[in-house]
mmCIF file of C-alpha atoms in Angstrom:
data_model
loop_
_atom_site.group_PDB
_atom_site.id
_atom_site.type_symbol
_atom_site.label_atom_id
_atom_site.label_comp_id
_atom_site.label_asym_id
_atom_site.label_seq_id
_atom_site.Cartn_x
_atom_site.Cartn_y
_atom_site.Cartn_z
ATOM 1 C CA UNK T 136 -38.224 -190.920 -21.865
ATOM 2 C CA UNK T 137 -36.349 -192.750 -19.411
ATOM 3 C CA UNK T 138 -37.244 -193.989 -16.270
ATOM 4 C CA UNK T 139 -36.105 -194.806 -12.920
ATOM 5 C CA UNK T 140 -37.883 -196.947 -10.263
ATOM 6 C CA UNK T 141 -38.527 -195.494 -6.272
ATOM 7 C CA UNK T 142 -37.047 -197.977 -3.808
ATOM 8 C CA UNK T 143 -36.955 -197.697 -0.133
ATOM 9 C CA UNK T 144 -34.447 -195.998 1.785
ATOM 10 C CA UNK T 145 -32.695 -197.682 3.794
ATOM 11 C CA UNK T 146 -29.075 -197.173 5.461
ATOM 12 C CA UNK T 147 -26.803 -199.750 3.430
ATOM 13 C CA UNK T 148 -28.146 -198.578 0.182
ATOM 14 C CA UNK T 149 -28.078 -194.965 0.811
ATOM 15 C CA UNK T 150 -24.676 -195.011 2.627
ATOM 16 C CA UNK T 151 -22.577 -193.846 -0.558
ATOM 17 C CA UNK T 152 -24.742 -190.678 -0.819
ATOM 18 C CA UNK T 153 -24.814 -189.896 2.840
ATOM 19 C CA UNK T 154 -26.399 -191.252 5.933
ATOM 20 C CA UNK T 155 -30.158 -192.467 6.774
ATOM 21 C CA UNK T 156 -30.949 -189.989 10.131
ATOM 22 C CA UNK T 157 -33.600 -192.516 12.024
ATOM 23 C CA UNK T 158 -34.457 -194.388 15.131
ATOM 24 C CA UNK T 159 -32.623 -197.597 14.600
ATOM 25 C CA UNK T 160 -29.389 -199.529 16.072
ATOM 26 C CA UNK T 161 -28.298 -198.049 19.723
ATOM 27 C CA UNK T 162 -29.833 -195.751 21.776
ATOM 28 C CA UNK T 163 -28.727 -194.123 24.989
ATOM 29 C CA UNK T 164 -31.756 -193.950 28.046
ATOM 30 C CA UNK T 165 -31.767 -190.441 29.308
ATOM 31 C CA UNK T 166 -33.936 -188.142 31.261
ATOM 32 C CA UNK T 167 -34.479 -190.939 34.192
ATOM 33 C CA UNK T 168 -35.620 -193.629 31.369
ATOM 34 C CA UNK T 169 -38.158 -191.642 29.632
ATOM 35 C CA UNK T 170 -36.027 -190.350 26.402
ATOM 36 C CA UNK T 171 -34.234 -192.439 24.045
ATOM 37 C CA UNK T 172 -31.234 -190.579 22.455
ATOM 38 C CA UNK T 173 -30.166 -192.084 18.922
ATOM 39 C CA UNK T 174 -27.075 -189.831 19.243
ATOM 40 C CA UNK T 175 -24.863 -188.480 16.508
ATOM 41 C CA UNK T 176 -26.048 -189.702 13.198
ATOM 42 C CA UNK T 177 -25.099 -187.356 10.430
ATOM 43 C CA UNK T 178 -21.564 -186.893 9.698
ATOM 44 C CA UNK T 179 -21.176 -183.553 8.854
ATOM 45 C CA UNK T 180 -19.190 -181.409 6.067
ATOM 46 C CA UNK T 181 -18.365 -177.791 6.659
ATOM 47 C CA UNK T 182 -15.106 -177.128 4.689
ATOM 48 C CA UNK T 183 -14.333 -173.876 6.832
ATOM 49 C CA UNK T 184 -17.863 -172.938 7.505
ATOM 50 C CA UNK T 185 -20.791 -173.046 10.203
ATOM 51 C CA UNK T 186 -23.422 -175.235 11.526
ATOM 52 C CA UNK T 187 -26.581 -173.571 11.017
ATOM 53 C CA UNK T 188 -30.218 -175.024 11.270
ATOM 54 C CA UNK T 189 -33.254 -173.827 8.614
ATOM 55 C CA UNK T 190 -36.311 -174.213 8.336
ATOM 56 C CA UNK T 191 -37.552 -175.257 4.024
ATOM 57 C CA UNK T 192 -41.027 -175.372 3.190
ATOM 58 C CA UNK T 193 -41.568 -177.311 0.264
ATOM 59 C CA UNK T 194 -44.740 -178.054 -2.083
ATOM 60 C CA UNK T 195 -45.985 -181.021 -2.294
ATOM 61 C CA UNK T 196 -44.792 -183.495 -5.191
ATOM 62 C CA UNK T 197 -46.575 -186.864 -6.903
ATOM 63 C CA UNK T 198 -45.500 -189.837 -9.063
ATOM 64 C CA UNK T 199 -44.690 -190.152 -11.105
ATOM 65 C CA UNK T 200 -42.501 -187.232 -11.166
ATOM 66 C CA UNK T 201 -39.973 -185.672 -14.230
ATOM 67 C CA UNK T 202 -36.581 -185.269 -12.776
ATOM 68 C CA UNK T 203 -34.748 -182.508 -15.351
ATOM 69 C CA UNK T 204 -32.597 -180.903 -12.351
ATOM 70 C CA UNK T 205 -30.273 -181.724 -10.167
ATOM 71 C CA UNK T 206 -27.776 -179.772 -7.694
ATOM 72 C CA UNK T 207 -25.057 -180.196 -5.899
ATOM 73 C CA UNK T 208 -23.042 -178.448 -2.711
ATOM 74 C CA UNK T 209 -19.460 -178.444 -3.397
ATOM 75 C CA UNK T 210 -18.345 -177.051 0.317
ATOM 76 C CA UNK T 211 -20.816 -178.883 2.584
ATOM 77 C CA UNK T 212 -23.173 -181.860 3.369
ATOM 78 C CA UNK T 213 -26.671 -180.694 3.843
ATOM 79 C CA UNK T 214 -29.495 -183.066 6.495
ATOM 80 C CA UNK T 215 -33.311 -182.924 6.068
ATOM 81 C CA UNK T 216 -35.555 -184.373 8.749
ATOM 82 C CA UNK T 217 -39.242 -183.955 7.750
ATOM 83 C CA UNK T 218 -41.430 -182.265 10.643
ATOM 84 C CA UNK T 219 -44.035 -184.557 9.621
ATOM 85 C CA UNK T 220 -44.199 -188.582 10.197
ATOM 86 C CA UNK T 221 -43.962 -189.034 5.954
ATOM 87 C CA UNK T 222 -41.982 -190.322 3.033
ATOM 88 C CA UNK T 223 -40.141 -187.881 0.605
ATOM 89 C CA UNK T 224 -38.579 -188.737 -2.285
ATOM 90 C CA UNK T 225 -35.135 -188.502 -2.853
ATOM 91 C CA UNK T 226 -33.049 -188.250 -5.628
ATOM 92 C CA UNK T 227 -29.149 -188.969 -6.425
ATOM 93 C CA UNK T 228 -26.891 -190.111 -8.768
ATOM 94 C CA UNK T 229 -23.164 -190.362 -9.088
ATOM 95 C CA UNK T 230 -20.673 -188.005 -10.565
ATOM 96 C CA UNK T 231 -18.957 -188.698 -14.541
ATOM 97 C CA UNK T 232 -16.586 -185.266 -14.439
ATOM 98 C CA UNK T 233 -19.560 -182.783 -13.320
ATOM 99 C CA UNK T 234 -22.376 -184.674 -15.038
ATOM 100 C CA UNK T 235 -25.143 -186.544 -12.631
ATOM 101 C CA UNK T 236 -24.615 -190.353 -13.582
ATOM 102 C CA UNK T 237 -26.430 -194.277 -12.268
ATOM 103 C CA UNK T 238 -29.744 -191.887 -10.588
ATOM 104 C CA UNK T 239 -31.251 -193.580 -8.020
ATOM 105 C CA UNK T 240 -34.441 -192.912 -6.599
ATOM 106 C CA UNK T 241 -35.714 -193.162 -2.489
ATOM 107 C CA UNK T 242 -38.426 -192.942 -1.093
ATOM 108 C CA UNK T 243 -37.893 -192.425 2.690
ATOM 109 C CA UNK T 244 -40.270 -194.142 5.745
ATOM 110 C CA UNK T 245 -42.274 -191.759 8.014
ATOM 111 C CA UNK T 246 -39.611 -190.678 10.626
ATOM 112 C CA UNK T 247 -36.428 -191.093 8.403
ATOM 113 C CA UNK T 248 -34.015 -188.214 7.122
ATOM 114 C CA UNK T 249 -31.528 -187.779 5.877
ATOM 115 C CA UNK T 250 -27.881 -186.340 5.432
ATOM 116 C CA UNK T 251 -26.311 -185.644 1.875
ATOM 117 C CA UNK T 252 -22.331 -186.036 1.474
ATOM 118 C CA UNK T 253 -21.117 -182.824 0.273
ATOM 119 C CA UNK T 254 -20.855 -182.265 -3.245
ATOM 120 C CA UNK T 255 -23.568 -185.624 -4.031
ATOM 121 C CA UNK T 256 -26.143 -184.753 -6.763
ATOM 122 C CA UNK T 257 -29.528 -184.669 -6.131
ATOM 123 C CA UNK T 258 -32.758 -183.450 -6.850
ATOM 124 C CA UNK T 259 -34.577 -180.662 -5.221
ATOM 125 C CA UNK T 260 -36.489 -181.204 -2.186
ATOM 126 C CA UNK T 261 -39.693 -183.118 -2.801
ATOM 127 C CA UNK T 262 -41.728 -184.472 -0.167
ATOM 128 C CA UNK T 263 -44.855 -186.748 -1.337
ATOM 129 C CA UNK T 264 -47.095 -186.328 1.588
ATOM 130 C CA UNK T 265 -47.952 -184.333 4.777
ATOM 131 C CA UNK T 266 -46.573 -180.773 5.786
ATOM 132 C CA UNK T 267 -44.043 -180.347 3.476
ATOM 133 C CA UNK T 268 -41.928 -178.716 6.466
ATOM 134 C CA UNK T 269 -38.282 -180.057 6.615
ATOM 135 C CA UNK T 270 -35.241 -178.903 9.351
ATOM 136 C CA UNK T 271 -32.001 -178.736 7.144
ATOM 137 C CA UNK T 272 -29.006 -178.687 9.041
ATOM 138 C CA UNK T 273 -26.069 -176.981 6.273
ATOM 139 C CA UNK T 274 -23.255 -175.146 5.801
ATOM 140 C CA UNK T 275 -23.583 -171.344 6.110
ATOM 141 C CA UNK T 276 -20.352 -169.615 5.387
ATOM 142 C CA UNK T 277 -18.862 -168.160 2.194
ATOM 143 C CA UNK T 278 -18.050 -169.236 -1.154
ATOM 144 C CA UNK T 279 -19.923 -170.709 -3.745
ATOM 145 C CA UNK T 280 -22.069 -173.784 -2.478
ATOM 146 C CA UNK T 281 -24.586 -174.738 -5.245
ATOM 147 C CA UNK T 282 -23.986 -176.407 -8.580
ATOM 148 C CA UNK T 283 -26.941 -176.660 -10.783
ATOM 149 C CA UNK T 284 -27.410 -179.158 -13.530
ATOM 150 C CA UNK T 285 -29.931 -179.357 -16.123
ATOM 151 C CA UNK T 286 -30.736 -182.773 -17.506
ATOM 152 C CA UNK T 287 -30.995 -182.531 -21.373
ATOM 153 C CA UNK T 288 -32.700 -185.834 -21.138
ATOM 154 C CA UNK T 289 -34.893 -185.421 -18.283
ATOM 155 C CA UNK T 290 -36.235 -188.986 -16.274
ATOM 156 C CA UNK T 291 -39.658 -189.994 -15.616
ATOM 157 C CA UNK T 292 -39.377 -191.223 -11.589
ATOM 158 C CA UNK T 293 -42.067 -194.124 -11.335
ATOM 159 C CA UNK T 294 -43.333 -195.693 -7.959
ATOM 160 C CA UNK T 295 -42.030 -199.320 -7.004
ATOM 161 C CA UNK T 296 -43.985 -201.607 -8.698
ATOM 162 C CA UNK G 279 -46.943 -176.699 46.059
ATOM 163 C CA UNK G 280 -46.316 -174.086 43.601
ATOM 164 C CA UNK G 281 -47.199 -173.656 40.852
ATOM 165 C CA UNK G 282 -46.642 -172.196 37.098
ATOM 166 C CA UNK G 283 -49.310 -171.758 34.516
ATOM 167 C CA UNK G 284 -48.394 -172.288 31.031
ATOM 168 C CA UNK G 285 -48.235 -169.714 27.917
ATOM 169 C CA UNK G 286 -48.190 -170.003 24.272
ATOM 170 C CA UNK G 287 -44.534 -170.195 22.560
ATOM 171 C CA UNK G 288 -43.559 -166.846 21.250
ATOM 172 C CA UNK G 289 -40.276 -165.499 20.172
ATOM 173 C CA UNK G 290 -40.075 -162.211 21.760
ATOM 174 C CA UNK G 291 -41.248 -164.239 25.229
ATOM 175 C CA UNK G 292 -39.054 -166.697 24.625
ATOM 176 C CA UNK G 293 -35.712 -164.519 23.770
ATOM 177 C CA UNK G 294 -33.607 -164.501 26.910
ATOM 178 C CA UNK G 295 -33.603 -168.259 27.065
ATOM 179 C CA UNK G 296 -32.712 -169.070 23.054
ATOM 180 C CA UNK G 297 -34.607 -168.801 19.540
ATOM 181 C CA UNK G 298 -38.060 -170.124 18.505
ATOM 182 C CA UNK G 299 -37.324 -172.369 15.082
ATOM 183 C CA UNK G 300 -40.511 -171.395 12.794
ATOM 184 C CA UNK G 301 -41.461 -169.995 9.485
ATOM 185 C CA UNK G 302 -41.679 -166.738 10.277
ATOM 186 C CA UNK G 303 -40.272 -163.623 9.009
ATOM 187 C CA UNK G 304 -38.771 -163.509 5.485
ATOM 188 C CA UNK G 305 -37.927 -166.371 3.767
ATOM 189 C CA UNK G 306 -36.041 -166.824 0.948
ATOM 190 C CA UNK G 307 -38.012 -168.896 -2.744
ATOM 191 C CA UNK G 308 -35.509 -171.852 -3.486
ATOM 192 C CA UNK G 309 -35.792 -174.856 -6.169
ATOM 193 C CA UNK G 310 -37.527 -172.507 -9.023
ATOM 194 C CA UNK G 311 -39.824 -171.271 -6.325
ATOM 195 C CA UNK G 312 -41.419 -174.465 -4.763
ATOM 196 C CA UNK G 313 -39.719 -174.214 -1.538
ATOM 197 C CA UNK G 314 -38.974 -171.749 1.202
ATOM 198 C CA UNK G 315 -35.754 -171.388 3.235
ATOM 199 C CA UNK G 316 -36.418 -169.776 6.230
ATOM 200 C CA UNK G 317 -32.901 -169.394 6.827
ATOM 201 C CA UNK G 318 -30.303 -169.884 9.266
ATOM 202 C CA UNK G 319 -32.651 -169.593 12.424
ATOM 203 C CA UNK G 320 -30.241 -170.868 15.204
ATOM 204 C CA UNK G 321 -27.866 -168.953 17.195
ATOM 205 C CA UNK G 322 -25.774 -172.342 17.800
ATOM 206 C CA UNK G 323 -23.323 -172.540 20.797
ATOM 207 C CA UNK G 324 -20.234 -175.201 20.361
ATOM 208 C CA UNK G 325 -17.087 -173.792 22.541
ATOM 209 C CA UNK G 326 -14.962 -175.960 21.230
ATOM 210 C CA UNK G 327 -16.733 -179.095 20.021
ATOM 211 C CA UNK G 328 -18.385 -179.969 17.022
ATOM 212 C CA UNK G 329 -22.108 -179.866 16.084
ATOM 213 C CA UNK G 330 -24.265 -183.434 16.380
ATOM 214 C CA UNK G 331 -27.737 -184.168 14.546
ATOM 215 C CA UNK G 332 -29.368 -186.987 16.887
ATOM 216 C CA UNK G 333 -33.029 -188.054 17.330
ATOM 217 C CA UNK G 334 -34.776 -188.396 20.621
ATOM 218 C CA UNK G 335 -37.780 -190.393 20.922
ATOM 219 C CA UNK G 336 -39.555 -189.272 24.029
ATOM 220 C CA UNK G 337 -42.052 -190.601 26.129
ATOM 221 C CA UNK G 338 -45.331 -188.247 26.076
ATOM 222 C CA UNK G 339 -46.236 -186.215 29.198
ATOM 223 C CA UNK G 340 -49.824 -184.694 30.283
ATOM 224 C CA UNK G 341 -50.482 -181.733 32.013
ATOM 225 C CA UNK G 342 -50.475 -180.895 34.757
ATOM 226 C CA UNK G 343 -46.800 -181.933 35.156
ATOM 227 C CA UNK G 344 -44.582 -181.823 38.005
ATOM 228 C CA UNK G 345 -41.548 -180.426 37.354
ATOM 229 C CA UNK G 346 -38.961 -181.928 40.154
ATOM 230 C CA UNK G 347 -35.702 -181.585 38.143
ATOM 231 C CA UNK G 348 -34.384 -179.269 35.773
ATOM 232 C CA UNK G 349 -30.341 -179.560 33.678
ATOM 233 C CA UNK G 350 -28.136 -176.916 31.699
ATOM 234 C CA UNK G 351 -25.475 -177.160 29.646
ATOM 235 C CA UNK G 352 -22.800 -175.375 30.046
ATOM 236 C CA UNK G 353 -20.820 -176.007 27.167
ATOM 237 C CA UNK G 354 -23.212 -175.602 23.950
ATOM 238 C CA UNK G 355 -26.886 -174.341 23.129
ATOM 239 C CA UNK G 356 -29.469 -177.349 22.210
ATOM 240 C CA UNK G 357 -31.913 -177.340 19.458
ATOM 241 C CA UNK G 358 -35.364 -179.533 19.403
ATOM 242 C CA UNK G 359 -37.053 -179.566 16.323
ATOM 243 C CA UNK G 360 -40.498 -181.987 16.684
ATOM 244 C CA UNK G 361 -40.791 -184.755 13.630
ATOM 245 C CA UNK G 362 -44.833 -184.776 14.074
ATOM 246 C CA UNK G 363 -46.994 -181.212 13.861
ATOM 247 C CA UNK G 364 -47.259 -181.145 17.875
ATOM 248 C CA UNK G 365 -47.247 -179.055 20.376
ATOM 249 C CA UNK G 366 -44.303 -179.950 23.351
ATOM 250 C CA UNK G 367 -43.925 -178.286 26.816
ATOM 251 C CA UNK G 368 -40.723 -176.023 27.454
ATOM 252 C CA UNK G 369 -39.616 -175.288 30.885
ATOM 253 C CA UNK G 370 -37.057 -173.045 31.458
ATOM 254 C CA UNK G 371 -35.677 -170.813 34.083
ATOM 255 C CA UNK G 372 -33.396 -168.240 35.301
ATOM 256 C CA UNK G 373 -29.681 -168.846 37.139
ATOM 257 C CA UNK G 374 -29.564 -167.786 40.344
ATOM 258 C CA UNK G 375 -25.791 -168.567 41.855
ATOM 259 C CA UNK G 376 -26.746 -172.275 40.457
ATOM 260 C CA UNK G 377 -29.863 -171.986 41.067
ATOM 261 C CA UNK G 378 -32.915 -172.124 38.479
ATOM 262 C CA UNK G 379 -35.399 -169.408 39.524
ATOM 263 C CA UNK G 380 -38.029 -167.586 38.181
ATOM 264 C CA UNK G 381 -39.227 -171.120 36.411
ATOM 265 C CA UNK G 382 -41.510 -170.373 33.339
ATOM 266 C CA UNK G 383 -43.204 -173.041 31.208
ATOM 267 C CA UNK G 384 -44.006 -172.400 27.278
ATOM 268 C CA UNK G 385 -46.281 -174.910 25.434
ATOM 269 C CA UNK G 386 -44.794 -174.629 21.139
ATOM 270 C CA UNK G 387 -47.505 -174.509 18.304
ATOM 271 C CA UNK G 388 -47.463 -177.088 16.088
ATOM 272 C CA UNK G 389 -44.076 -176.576 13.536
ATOM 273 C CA UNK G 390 -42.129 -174.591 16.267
ATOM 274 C CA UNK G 391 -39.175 -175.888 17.596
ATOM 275 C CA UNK G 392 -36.700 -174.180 19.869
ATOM 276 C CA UNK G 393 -32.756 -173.635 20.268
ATOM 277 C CA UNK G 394 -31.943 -173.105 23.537
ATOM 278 C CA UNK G 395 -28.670 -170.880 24.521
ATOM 279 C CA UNK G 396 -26.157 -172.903 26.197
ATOM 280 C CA UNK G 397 -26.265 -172.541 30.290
ATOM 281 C CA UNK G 398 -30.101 -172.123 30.537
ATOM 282 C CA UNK G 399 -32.041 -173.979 32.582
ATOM 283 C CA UNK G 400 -34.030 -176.481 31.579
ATOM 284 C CA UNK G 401 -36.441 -179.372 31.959
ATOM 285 C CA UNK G 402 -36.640 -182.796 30.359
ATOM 286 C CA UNK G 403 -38.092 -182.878 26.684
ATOM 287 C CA UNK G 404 -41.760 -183.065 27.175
ATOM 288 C CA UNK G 405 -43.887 -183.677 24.240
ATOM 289 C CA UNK G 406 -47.654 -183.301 24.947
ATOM 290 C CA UNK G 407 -48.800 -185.289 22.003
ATOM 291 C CA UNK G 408 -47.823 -186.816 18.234
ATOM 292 C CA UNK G 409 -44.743 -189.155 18.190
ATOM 293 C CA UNK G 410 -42.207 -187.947 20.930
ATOM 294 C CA UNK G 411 -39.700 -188.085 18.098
ATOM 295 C CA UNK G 412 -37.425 -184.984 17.600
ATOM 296 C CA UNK G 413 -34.402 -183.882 15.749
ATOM 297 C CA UNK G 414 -32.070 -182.438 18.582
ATOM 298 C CA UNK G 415 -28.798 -180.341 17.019
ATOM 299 C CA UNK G 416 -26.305 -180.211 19.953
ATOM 300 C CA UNK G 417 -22.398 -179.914 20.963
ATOM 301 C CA UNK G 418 -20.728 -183.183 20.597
ATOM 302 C CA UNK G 419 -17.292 -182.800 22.379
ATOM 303 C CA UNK G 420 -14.862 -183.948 25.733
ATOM 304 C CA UNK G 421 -15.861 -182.203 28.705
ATOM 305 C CA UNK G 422 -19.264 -181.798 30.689
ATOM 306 C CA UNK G 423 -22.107 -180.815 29.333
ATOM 307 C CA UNK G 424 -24.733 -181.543 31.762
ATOM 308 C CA UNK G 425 -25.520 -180.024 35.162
ATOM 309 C CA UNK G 426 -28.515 -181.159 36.998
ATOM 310 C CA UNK G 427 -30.413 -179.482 39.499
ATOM 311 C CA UNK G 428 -33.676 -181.441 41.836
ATOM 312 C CA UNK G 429 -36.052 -179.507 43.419
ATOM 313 C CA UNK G 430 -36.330 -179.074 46.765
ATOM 314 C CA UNK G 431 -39.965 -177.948 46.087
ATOM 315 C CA UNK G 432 -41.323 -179.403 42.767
ATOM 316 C CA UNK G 433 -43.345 -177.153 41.093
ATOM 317 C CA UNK G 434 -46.846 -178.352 39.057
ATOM 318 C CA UNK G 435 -47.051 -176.977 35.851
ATOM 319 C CA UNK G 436 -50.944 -176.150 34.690
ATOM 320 C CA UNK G 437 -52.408 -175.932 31.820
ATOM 321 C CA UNK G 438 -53.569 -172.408 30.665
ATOM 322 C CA UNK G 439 -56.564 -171.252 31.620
#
């Protein structure tokens, strides 16, 4: 079986699949000094629909882990901040006319999210570690917004070595 | 000087000023059944601008807290989700010509987050414990978005008894 190798997330990596959502570069001091405000980090993708903000509860995942699915949303981008200070692991890959290509495989530091491109393959939500409780911030709005793919060679995802 | 007792986070209690962000209710299975969606909780407010993800990192408070200045804005609801499984205080109020009145204060369970409607008042983000880090989904636009209002009389918010 193939494998791929986690790595960790960071910003200039990521940045073709979407955009690292953490606490780093500029801030702006509100609230008399006593908030920092890392403002604006997601650029988001509606294609003619809303803003609206979920709640996903997701089971718990380990390495290594058999990747044999991956999705994509052709009409929006789609953020998940975890509601607990832990890594997830995050799959993507690029796009060979409709077939998930190059996967990579992140796995995010406590207080990172992220926010997916619209129409970017990846894998299904699978945090490693703590709550398993995620905000998702994603297109609602009609049309069809999920591709499925199902790998016929499915990858074994191994920690970093 | 007055003062205002707090009460546990509830959505019917906390209706008139926005939504409570929780899994609750129905929910619907997602990724062959290892993850719930608890969908679309957020009755988001943008007249005319677009919608932001930013993080705040806060400092932590300690009751009892004196409340001396509340804000509203009038342009767009406000949504803080907590990145750590922590309760945060939530002070809000009712308008009176300008004027916040009727001041109550909320303390969230751990997981709950809250989306407040746009124009309520409000105090600073006040997390109680964890990592004063949040995911905050607000209006990003031109005009202004923040009114601020000090208290003549601060007001000391207690802990339940």
């Amino acid at each position: 079986m193939k494998t791929v190798s986690t790595q960790p997330l960071n910003a200039q990596a990521f940045a073709p699949y979407g955009q690292v959502l953490e606490c780093a570069g500029d801030s702006i001091a509100i609230n008399q000094g006593n908030c920092q405000r890392f403002h604006d980090l997601a650029e988001l993708e509606l294609d003619g629909g809303e803003t609206g903000i979920s709640l996903f509860h997701a089971k718990l995942r380990e390495l290594p882990y058999v990747l044999d699915l991956m999705e994509r949303h052709p009409l929006g981008s789609q953020a998940f901040v975890p509601m607990s200070p832990d890594g997830f692991l995050i799959l993507v890959a690029d796009d060979d006319n409709g077939t998930p290509v190059n996967i990579l495989a992140f796995v995010s530091a406590p207080n990172q999210g992220i926010n997916l491109r619209k129409n970017v393959w990846h894998g299904v939500l699978t945090p490693l570690s703590g709550s398993g409780m995620f905000v998702v911030v994603d297109r609602i709005g009609d049309g069809n917004n999920l591709e499925e793919y199902s790998l016929v060679d499915p990858i074994t995802v191994l920690a970093a070595q």
